[in-house]
Amino acid sequence: MNRQILKNILSNGLSFITNMALMLALTPYLVDCLGVMAYGFIPLAAIFTSYIGIITESLTISINRNLTKAFQSNNRNELSEIYNTSLITVILVIVLLLLTMIYPINHLQDIITIPSSMVYEVKILFILLITSFLFSLIGAVYSVAMYAKNRVDLMQFNNVLRNIVRCICIFCFFYYDDISLISVGYATLVGSLCSVLFAYFYKIKLISYMKFDIRYFRLDKVQDILKMGGWLLINQLGFVLFMKVDLLIVNKYLGPEQSGLYSIAIQFNDVLRIFASIISGVLGPAILILYSQNKIDDMIKLTSGFVKFLSLSISIPIVIICVWSKEILNFWMGSSYISLSSLVWILTLPLVINIGVQPLFAIQVAMNKIKIPAILNIVFGFFGIVSSVLLITKTDLGFYSVAISSVIMLTIKNAIFTPLYSSYILNVDKRQFIYVHINTLIYTFISIVILLQIKNEYVITDLYDLILIVLLSAIVLLLFSLVFYTKNERDKFIKFIKEKA
């Protein structure tokens, strides 16, 4: 398993670099071609798919868990039953969701603020993005073969394939003068269809006997999937309240242009979360397999190491982005966007806490201990929305009020509850993951001081200078992070790399 984990980490790193490069190239290109106001509707459309995703992602997580357990037990009959029941259930859910989206799309201009000249174009964009998302759900069921076999490397390659196809299609459509939000929607749909075909191909290759047969549909399996999926649904709803409502609030109270600016600043947040999910995503299948094999001690050791590694590792790009935010915005988007630097700090810096806990969610899913976290997600998410609306209507903070409110609520939950609850269900020292937070905060504070000193001594005159100083900063912070690992942890890591090299 260790060899495959290393392979997954390397492929995930390559996936992150590729997807970040595509984002860095695509965002200014779309803003230049469409304008900042029109561009703002693309992440807004993604928010609507997130609302649908709170239902569908809950199902896919539950399906992954049940299928992986069946695969580990070598029970082909049960595997076929879960697979076919899952596929049919997802198809029925897709049909239901398509029907329920008819009214919101028809009245979209009453839900978000849209200039009258753009109503038709925005509606078509939403339809295409939602359709492409629903197609990807079928691909998610096919992808369980890769998940059950711990082939996260293939899953990440599929993710890269989808994004590359999407970007190529956008550039082709725009090159032939079809510059519109509708073209972006069609490009996204084509990318999703390619991803589904890739997942289907590897489903056949990895688990050839897992085939569609309606006779294997079992109603009791639907109940098993939905039983866990119900609390996952609530948990995902809380996540959407935390992460996906802020842009909608900005659009509703400040207008589409301000939401377009906000969506640019939050790109760094999104990229870092993708990076973290790529790293922690390696842990999901491994944790579930260890739990299915009742190797609890191995599961605890693996999780503990990952939490510390991810917390310190993710702090490096976070600190670099914050300290050099003005310079990055200047060369990436243009000098007129430098004013977003403060917003980047507010949205990005708290991620040193909020991202570091991501590996702990794999434990909660594997052990089916998601009821209490789901309830807390809803409670904190609700208070985050209320405080955002109050601040944006009662103060002159503008979109800063939304950023501050959502960040505070999420950070309180992840700084206190998530580490304590995870320690409780794992039956380990309650302070174990709190110590990781303290370690990370000390490292982050000192790292900011170090980079600010470098910034005072180093004058950036062009993009080459910026790239050079970012690389230098990364090397310095990486070497400095080694101080925060124990000698035993460093020795284990070096031994792990040598054994798998």
CSV table of N, CA and C in Angstrom, one decimal, residues 146-259:
chain,number,residue,atom,x,y,z
A,146,MET,N,-11.7,2.7,-9.4
A,146,MET,CA,-10.4,3.2,-9.2
A,146,MET,C,-10.2,3.5,-7.7
A,147,TYR,N,-11.3,4.0,-7.0
A,147,TYR,CA,-11.3,4.3,-5.6
A,147,TYR,C,-11.0,3.0,-4.8
A,148,ALA,N,-11.8,1.9,-5.1
A,148,ALA,CA,-11.7,0.7,-4.4
A,148,ALA,C,-10.3,0.0,-4.5
A,149,LYS,N,-9.7,0.3,-5.7
A,149,LYS,CA,-8.3,-0.3,-5.9
A,149,LYS,C,-7.2,0.7,-5.5
A,150,ASN,N,-7.6,1.8,-4.8
A,150,ASN,CA,-6.7,2.8,-4.3
A,150,ASN,C,-5.9,3.4,-5.5
A,151,ARG,N,-6.5,3.5,-6.7
A,151,ARG,CA,-5.8,4.1,-7.8
A,151,ARG,C,-6.2,5.6,-7.9
A,152,VAL,N,-5.9,6.4,-6.9
A,152,VAL,CA,-6.1,7.8,-6.9
A,152,VAL,C,-5.3,8.5,-8.0
A,153,ASP,N,-4.2,7.9,-8.4
A,153,ASP,CA,-3.4,8.5,-9.5
A,153,ASP,C,-4.3,8.5,-10.8
A,154,LEU,N,-5.0,7.5,-11.1
A,154,LEU,CA,-5.9,7.5,-12.2
A,154,LEU,C,-7.0,8.5,-12.1
A,155,MET,N,-7.6,8.6,-10.9
A,155,MET,CA,-8.6,9.6,-10.7
A,155,MET,C,-8.2,11.0,-10.9
A,156,GLN,N,-6.9,11.3,-10.5
A,156,GLN,CA,-6.4,12.6,-10.7
A,156,GLN,C,-6.1,12.9,-12.2
A,157,PHE,N,-5.6,11.9,-12.9
A,157,PHE,CA,-5.4,12.0,-14.3
A,157,PHE,C,-6.7,12.3,-15.0
A,158,ASN,N,-7.7,11.7,-14.6
A,158,ASN,CA,-9.1,12.0,-15.2
A,158,ASN,C,-9.5,13.4,-14.9
A,159,ASN,N,-9.2,13.9,-13.7
A,159,ASN,CA,-9.5,15.3,-13.4
A,159,ASN,C,-8.7,16.3,-14.2
A,160,VAL,N,-7.5,16.0,-14.5
A,160,VAL,CA,-6.6,16.8,-15.3
A,160,VAL,C,-7.2,16.8,-16.8
A,161,LEU,N,-7.5,15.6,-17.2
A,161,LEU,CA,-8.1,15.4,-18.6
A,161,LEU,C,-9.3,16.3,-18.8
A,162,ARG,N,-10.2,16.3,-17.8
A,162,ARG,CA,-11.4,17.1,-17.9
A,162,ARG,C,-11.1,18.5,-18.0
A,163,ASN,N,-10.2,19.0,-17.2
A,163,ASN,CA,-9.9,20.5,-17.2
A,163,ASN,C,-9.1,20.9,-18.5
A,164,ILE,N,-8.2,20.0,-19.0
A,164,ILE,CA,-7.5,20.3,-20.2
A,164,ILE,C,-8.5,20.4,-21.4
A,165,VAL,N,-9.4,19.4,-21.5
A,165,VAL,CA,-10.3,19.4,-22.6
A,165,VAL,C,-11.2,20.7,-22.5
A,166,ARG,N,-11.6,21.0,-21.3
A,166,ARG,CA,-12.4,22.2,-21.1
A,166,ARG,C,-11.7,23.5,-21.6
A,167,CYS,N,-10.4,23.6,-21.2
A,167,CYS,CA,-9.7,24.8,-21.6
A,167,CYS,C,-9.4,24.9,-23.1
A,168,ILE,N,-9.1,23.7,-23.7
A,168,ILE,CA,-8.9,23.7,-25.1
A,168,ILE,C,-10.2,24.1,-25.9
A,169,CYS,N,-11.3,23.6,-25.4
A,169,CYS,CA,-12.6,23.9,-26.1
A,169,CYS,C,-12.9,25.4,-25.9
A,170,ILE,N,-12.6,26.0,-24.8
A,170,ILE,CA,-12.8,27.4,-24.6
A,170,ILE,C,-12.0,28.2,-25.5
A,171,PHE,N,-10.7,27.9,-25.6
A,171,PHE,CA,-9.8,28.6,-26.5
A,171,PHE,C,-10.2,28.5,-28.0
A,172,CYS,N,-10.7,27.3,-28.3
A,172,CYS,CA,-11.1,27.1,-29.7
A,172,CYS,C,-12.4,27.9,-30.0
A,173,PHE,N,-13.4,27.8,-29.1
A,173,PHE,CA,-14.6,28.6,-29.3
A,173,PHE,C,-14.3,30.1,-29.4
A,174,PHE,N,-13.5,30.6,-28.5
A,174,PHE,CA,-13.2,32.0,-28.5
A,174,PHE,C,-12.4,32.4,-29.7
A,175,TYR,N,-11.5,31.5,-30.2
A,175,TYR,CA,-10.7,31.8,-31.4
A,175,TYR,C,-11.5,32.1,-32.6
A,176,TYR,N,-12.6,31.3,-32.7
A,176,TYR,CA,-13.5,31.4,-33.8
A,176,TYR,C,-14.7,32.4,-33.6
A,177,ASP,N,-14.4,33.4,-32.7
A,177,ASP,CA,-15.2,34.6,-32.4
A,177,ASP,C,-16.6,34.2,-31.7
A,178,ASP,N,-16.6,33.0,-31.1
A,178,ASP,CA,-17.8,32.7,-30.3
A,178,ASP,C,-17.5,33.0,-28.8
A,179,ILE,N,-17.3,34.2,-28.5
A,179,ILE,CA,-16.9,34.7,-27.2
A,179,ILE,C,-18.1,34.9,-26.4
A,180,SER,N,-18.5,34.0,-25.5
A,180,SER,CA,-19.7,34.1,-24.7
A,180,SER,C,-19.7,33.2,-23.5
A,181,LEU,N,-20.5,33.4,-22.6
A,181,LEU,CA,-20.7,32.5,-21.5
A,181,LEU,C,-21.2,31.1,-21.9
A,182,ILE,N,-22.0,31.2,-23.0
A,182,ILE,CA,-22.6,29.9,-23.5
A,182,ILE,C,-21.4,29.0,-24.0
A,183,SER,N,-20.4,29.6,-24.6
A,183,SER,CA,-19.3,28.8,-25.1
A,183,SER,C,-18.6,28.1,-23.9
A,184,VAL,N,-18.4,28.9,-22.8
A,184,VAL,CA,-17.8,28.3,-21.6
A,184,VAL,C,-18.6,27.1,-21.1
A,185,GLY,N,-20.0,27.2,-21.1
A,185,GLY,CA,-20.8,26.1,-20.7
A,185,GLY,C,-20.7,24.9,-21.6
A,186,TYR,N,-20.6,25.1,-22.9
A,186,TYR,CA,-20.4,23.9,-23.8
A,186,TYR,C,-19.1,23.3,-23.6
A,187,ALA,N,-18.0,24.1,-23.4
A,187,ALA,CA,-16.7,23.6,-23.2
A,187,ALA,C,-16.7,22.7,-21.9
A,188,THR,N,-17.4,23.2,-20.8
A,188,THR,CA,-17.4,22.4,-19.6
A,188,THR,C,-18.2,21.1,-19.8
A,189,LEU,N,-19.2,21.1,-20.6
A,189,LEU,CA,-20.0,19.9,-20.9
A,189,LEU,C,-19.1,18.8,-21.6
A,190,VAL,N,-18.4,19.3,-22.6
A,190,VAL,CA,-17.5,18.4,-23.4
A,190,VAL,C,-16.4,17.8,-22.5
A,191,GLY,N,-15.9,18.6,-21.6
A,191,GLY,CA,-14.9,18.1,-20.6
A,191,GLY,C,-15.5,17.0,-19.7
A,192,SER,N,-16.7,17.2,-19.2
A,192,SER,CA,-17.4,16.2,-18.4
A,192,SER,C,-17.6,14.9,-19.1
A,193,LEU,N,-18.1,15.0,-20.3
A,193,LEU,CA,-18.3,13.8,-21.1
A,193,LEU,C,-17.1,13.0,-21.3
A,194,CYS,N,-16.0,13.6,-21.6
A,194,CYS,CA,-14.7,12.9,-21.7
A,194,CYS,C,-14.3,12.2,-20.4
A,195,SER,N,-14.6,12.9,-19.3
A,195,SER,CA,-14.2,12.3,-18.0
A,195,SER,C,-15.1,11.1,-17.7
A,196,VAL,N,-16.3,11.1,-18.1
A,196,VAL,CA,-17.2,10.0,-17.9
A,196,VAL,C,-16.7,8.8,-18.7
A,197,LEU,N,-16.3,9.0,-20.0
A,197,LEU,CA,-15.8,7.9,-20.8
A,197,LEU,C,-14.5,7.3,-20.3
A,198,PHE,N,-13.7,8.2,-19.7
A,198,PHE,CA,-12.4,7.7,-19.1
A,198,PHE,C,-12.7,6.8,-17.9
A,199,ALA,N,-13.6,7.3,-17.0
A,199,ALA,CA,-14.0,6.5,-15.9
A,199,ALA,C,-14.6,5.1,-16.2
A,200,TYR,N,-15.5,5.1,-17.3
A,200,TYR,CA,-16.1,3.9,-17.7
A,200,TYR,C,-15.1,2.9,-18.3
A,201,PHE,N,-14.1,3.4,-19.0
A,201,PHE,CA,-13.0,2.6,-19.6
A,201,PHE,C,-12.3,1.9,-18.4
A,202,TYR,N,-11.9,2.6,-17.4
A,202,TYR,CA,-11.1,2.0,-16.3
A,202,TYR,C,-12.0,1.2,-15.4
A,203,LYS,N,-13.2,1.4,-15.3
A,203,LYS,CA,-14.1,0.6,-14.6
A,203,LYS,C,-14.1,-0.8,-15.2
A,204,ILE,N,-14.1,-0.9,-16.5
A,204,ILE,CA,-14.1,-2.2,-17.2
A,204,ILE,C,-12.7,-2.8,-17.0
A,205,LYS,N,-11.7,-2.0,-17.1
A,205,LYS,CA,-10.3,-2.6,-17.0
A,205,LYS,C,-9.9,-3.1,-15.6
A,206,LEU,N,-10.3,-2.4,-14.6
A,206,LEU,CA,-9.9,-2.7,-13.2
A,206,LEU,C,-10.8,-3.8,-12.5
A,207,ILE,N,-12.1,-3.7,-12.8
A,207,ILE,CA,-13.0,-4.6,-12.2
A,207,ILE,C,-14.0,-5.1,-13.3
A,208,SER,N,-13.5,-6.0,-14.1
A,208,SER,CA,-14.3,-6.4,-15.3
A,208,SER,C,-15.6,-7.0,-15.0
A,209,TYR,N,-15.7,-7.7,-13.9
A,209,TYR,CA,-16.9,-8.4,-13.6
A,209,TYR,C,-18.0,-7.5,-13.0
A,210,MET,N,-17.7,-6.3,-12.8
A,210,MET,CA,-18.7,-5.3,-12.2
A,210,MET,C,-19.4,-4.7,-13.4
A,211,LYS,N,-20.5,-5.3,-13.8
A,211,LYS,CA,-21.3,-4.9,-15.0
A,211,LYS,C,-22.7,-4.5,-14.6
A,212,PHE,N,-23.3,-3.7,-15.5
A,212,PHE,CA,-24.7,-3.2,-15.3
A,212,PHE,C,-25.6,-4.4,-15.5
A,213,ASP,N,-26.5,-4.7,-14.6
A,213,ASP,CA,-27.5,-5.7,-14.7
A,213,ASP,C,-28.6,-5.3,-13.7
A,214,ILE,N,-29.8,-4.9,-14.2
A,214,ILE,CA,-30.9,-4.4,-13.4
A,214,ILE,C,-31.4,-5.5,-12.4
A,215,ARG,N,-31.1,-6.7,-12.7
A,215,ARG,CA,-31.5,-7.8,-11.8
A,215,ARG,C,-30.8,-7.7,-10.4
A,216,TYR,N,-29.7,-7.0,-10.4
A,216,TYR,CA,-28.9,-6.9,-9.1
A,216,TYR,C,-29.4,-5.8,-8.3
A,217,PHE,N,-30.4,-5.0,-8.7
A,217,PHE,CA,-30.9,-3.9,-7.9
A,217,PHE,C,-31.5,-4.4,-6.7
A,218,ARG,N,-31.2,-3.8,-5.5
A,218,ARG,CA,-31.7,-4.3,-4.2
A,218,ARG,C,-32.2,-3.0,-3.4
A,219,LEU,N,-33.4,-3.1,-3.0
A,219,LEU,CA,-34.0,-2.0,-2.3
A,219,LEU,C,-33.3,-1.8,-0.9
A,220,ASP,N,-32.9,-2.9,-0.3
A,220,ASP,CA,-32.3,-2.8,1.0
A,220,ASP,C,-30.9,-2.1,0.9
A,221,LYS,N,-30.2,-2.2,-0.3
A,221,LYS,CA,-29.0,-1.6,-0.5
A,221,LYS,C,-29.2,-0.1,-0.7
A,222,VAL,N,-30.3,0.3,-1.2
A,222,VAL,CA,-30.7,1.7,-1.3
A,222,VAL,C,-30.8,2.3,0.1
A,223,GLN,N,-31.4,1.6,1.0
A,223,GLN,CA,-31.5,2.0,2.3
A,223,GLN,C,-30.2,2.2,3.0
A,224,ASP,N,-29.3,1.2,2.8
A,224,ASP,CA,-27.9,1.3,3.4
A,224,ASP,C,-27.2,2.6,2.9
A,225,ILE,N,-27.3,2.8,1.6
A,225,ILE,CA,-26.6,4.0,1.0
A,225,ILE,C,-27.2,5.3,1.5
A,226,LEU,N,-28.5,5.3,1.6
A,226,LEU,CA,-29.2,6.6,2.0
A,226,LEU,C,-29.1,6.8,3.5
A,227,LYS,N,-28.9,5.7,4.3
A,227,LYS,CA,-28.8,5.9,5.7
A,227,LYS,C,-27.6,6.7,6.1
A,228,MET,N,-26.4,6.3,5.5
A,228,MET,CA,-25.2,7.1,5.8
A,228,MET,C,-25.3,8.4,5.0
A,229,GLY,N,-25.8,8.3,3.8
A,229,GLY,CA,-25.9,9.5,2.9
A,229,GLY,C,-26.7,10.6,3.5
A,230,GLY,N,-27.7,10.3,4.4
A,230,GLY,CA,-28.5,11.3,5.0
A,230,GLY,C,-27.7,12.3,5.8
A,231,TRP,N,-26.8,11.7,6.7
A,231,TRP,CA,-26.0,12.6,7.5
A,231,TRP,C,-24.9,13.3,6.7
A,232,LEU,N,-24.4,12.6,5.7
A,232,LEU,CA,-23.4,13.2,4.8
A,232,LEU,C,-24.1,14.4,4.0
A,233,LEU,N,-25.4,14.2,3.7
A,233,LEU,CA,-26.1,15.3,3.0
A,233,LEU,C,-26.1,16.5,3.9
A,234,ILE,N,-26.4,16.3,5.2
A,234,ILE,CA,-26.5,17.4,6.1
A,234,ILE,C,-25.1,18.1,6.3
A,235,ASN,N,-24.1,17.2,6.3
A,235,ASN,CA,-22.7,17.7,6.5
A,235,ASN,C,-22.3,18.5,5.2
A,236,GLN,N,-22.7,18.0,4.1
A,236,GLN,CA,-22.3,18.8,2.8
A,236,GLN,C,-23.1,20.1,2.8
A,237,LEU,N,-24.3,20.1,3.3
A,237,LEU,CA,-25.1,21.3,3.3
A,237,LEU,C,-24.4,22.3,4.2
A,238,GLY,N,-23.9,21.9,5.3
A,238,GLY,CA,-23.1,22.8,6.2
A,238,GLY,C,-21.9,23.4,5.4
A,239,PHE,N,-21.2,22.5,4.7
A,239,PHE,CA,-20.1,22.9,3.9
A,239,PHE,C,-20.4,24.0,2.9
A,240,VAL,N,-21.6,23.8,2.2
A,240,VAL,CA,-22.0,24.8,1.3
A,240,VAL,C,-22.4,26.2,1.9
A,241,LEU,N,-23.0,26.1,3.1
A,241,LEU,CA,-23.2,27.3,3.9
A,241,LEU,C,-22.0,28.0,4.2
A,242,PHE,N,-20.9,27.3,4.5
A,242,PHE,CA,-19.6,27.9,4.9
A,242,PHE,C,-19.0,28.5,3.7
A,243,MET,N,-18.9,27.7,2.6
A,243,MET,CA,-18.0,28.0,1.5
A,243,MET,C,-18.6,28.6,0.2
A,244,LYS,N,-19.9,28.4,0.0
A,244,LYS,CA,-20.5,28.7,-1.3
A,244,LYS,C,-21.5,29.8,-1.3
A,245,VAL,N,-21.9,30.3,-0.1
A,245,VAL,CA,-22.9,31.3,-0.1
A,245,VAL,C,-22.3,32.7,-0.1
A,246,ASP,N,-21.1,32.9,0.2
A,246,ASP,CA,-20.5,34.2,0.3
A,246,ASP,C,-20.6,35.0,-1.0
A,247,LEU,N,-20.3,34.3,-2.1
A,247,LEU,CA,-20.3,34.9,-3.5
A,247,LEU,C,-21.7,35.3,-3.8
A,248,LEU,N,-22.7,34.5,-3.4
A,248,LEU,CA,-24.1,34.8,-3.7
A,248,LEU,C,-24.6,36.0,-2.9
A,249,ILE,N,-24.1,36.1,-1.7
A,249,ILE,CA,-24.5,37.3,-0.8
A,249,ILE,C,-23.9,38.5,-1.4
A,250,VAL,N,-22.6,38.5,-1.9
A,250,VAL,CA,-22.0,39.6,-2.5
A,250,VAL,C,-22.7,40.0,-3.8
A,251,ASN,N,-23.1,39.1,-4.6
A,251,ASN,CA,-23.9,39.4,-5.8
A,251,ASN,C,-25.2,40.1,-5.5
A,252,LYS,N,-25.9,39.5,-4.5
A,252,LYS,CA,-27.3,40.0,-4.2
A,252,LYS,C,-27.2,41.4,-3.6
A,253,TYR,N,-26.3,41.7,-2.7
A,253,TYR,CA,-26.3,43.0,-2.0
A,253,TYR,C,-25.4,44.0,-2.6
A,254,LEU,N,-24.3,43.6,-3.4
A,254,LEU,CA,-23.4,44.6,-3.9
A,254,LEU,C,-23.4,44.6,-5.4
A,255,GLY,N,-24.0,43.6,-6.1
A,255,GLY,CA,-24.1,43.6,-7.5
A,255,GLY,C,-23.1,42.7,-8.2
A,256,PRO,N,-23.3,42.4,-9.5
A,256,PRO,CA,-22.4,41.4,-10.2
A,256,PRO,C,-21.0,41.8,-10.4
A,257,GLU,N,-20.7,43.1,-10.5
A,257,GLU,CA,-19.3,43.6,-10.7
A,257,GLU,C,-18.5,43.3,-9.4
A,258,GLN,N,-19.1,43.6,-8.2
A,258,GLN,CA,-18.4,43.3,-7.0
A,258,GLN,C,-18.2,41.8,-6.8
A,259,SER,N,-19.2,41.0,-7.2
A,259,SER,CA,-19.0,39.6,-7.0
A,259,SER,C,-18.0,39.0,-8.0
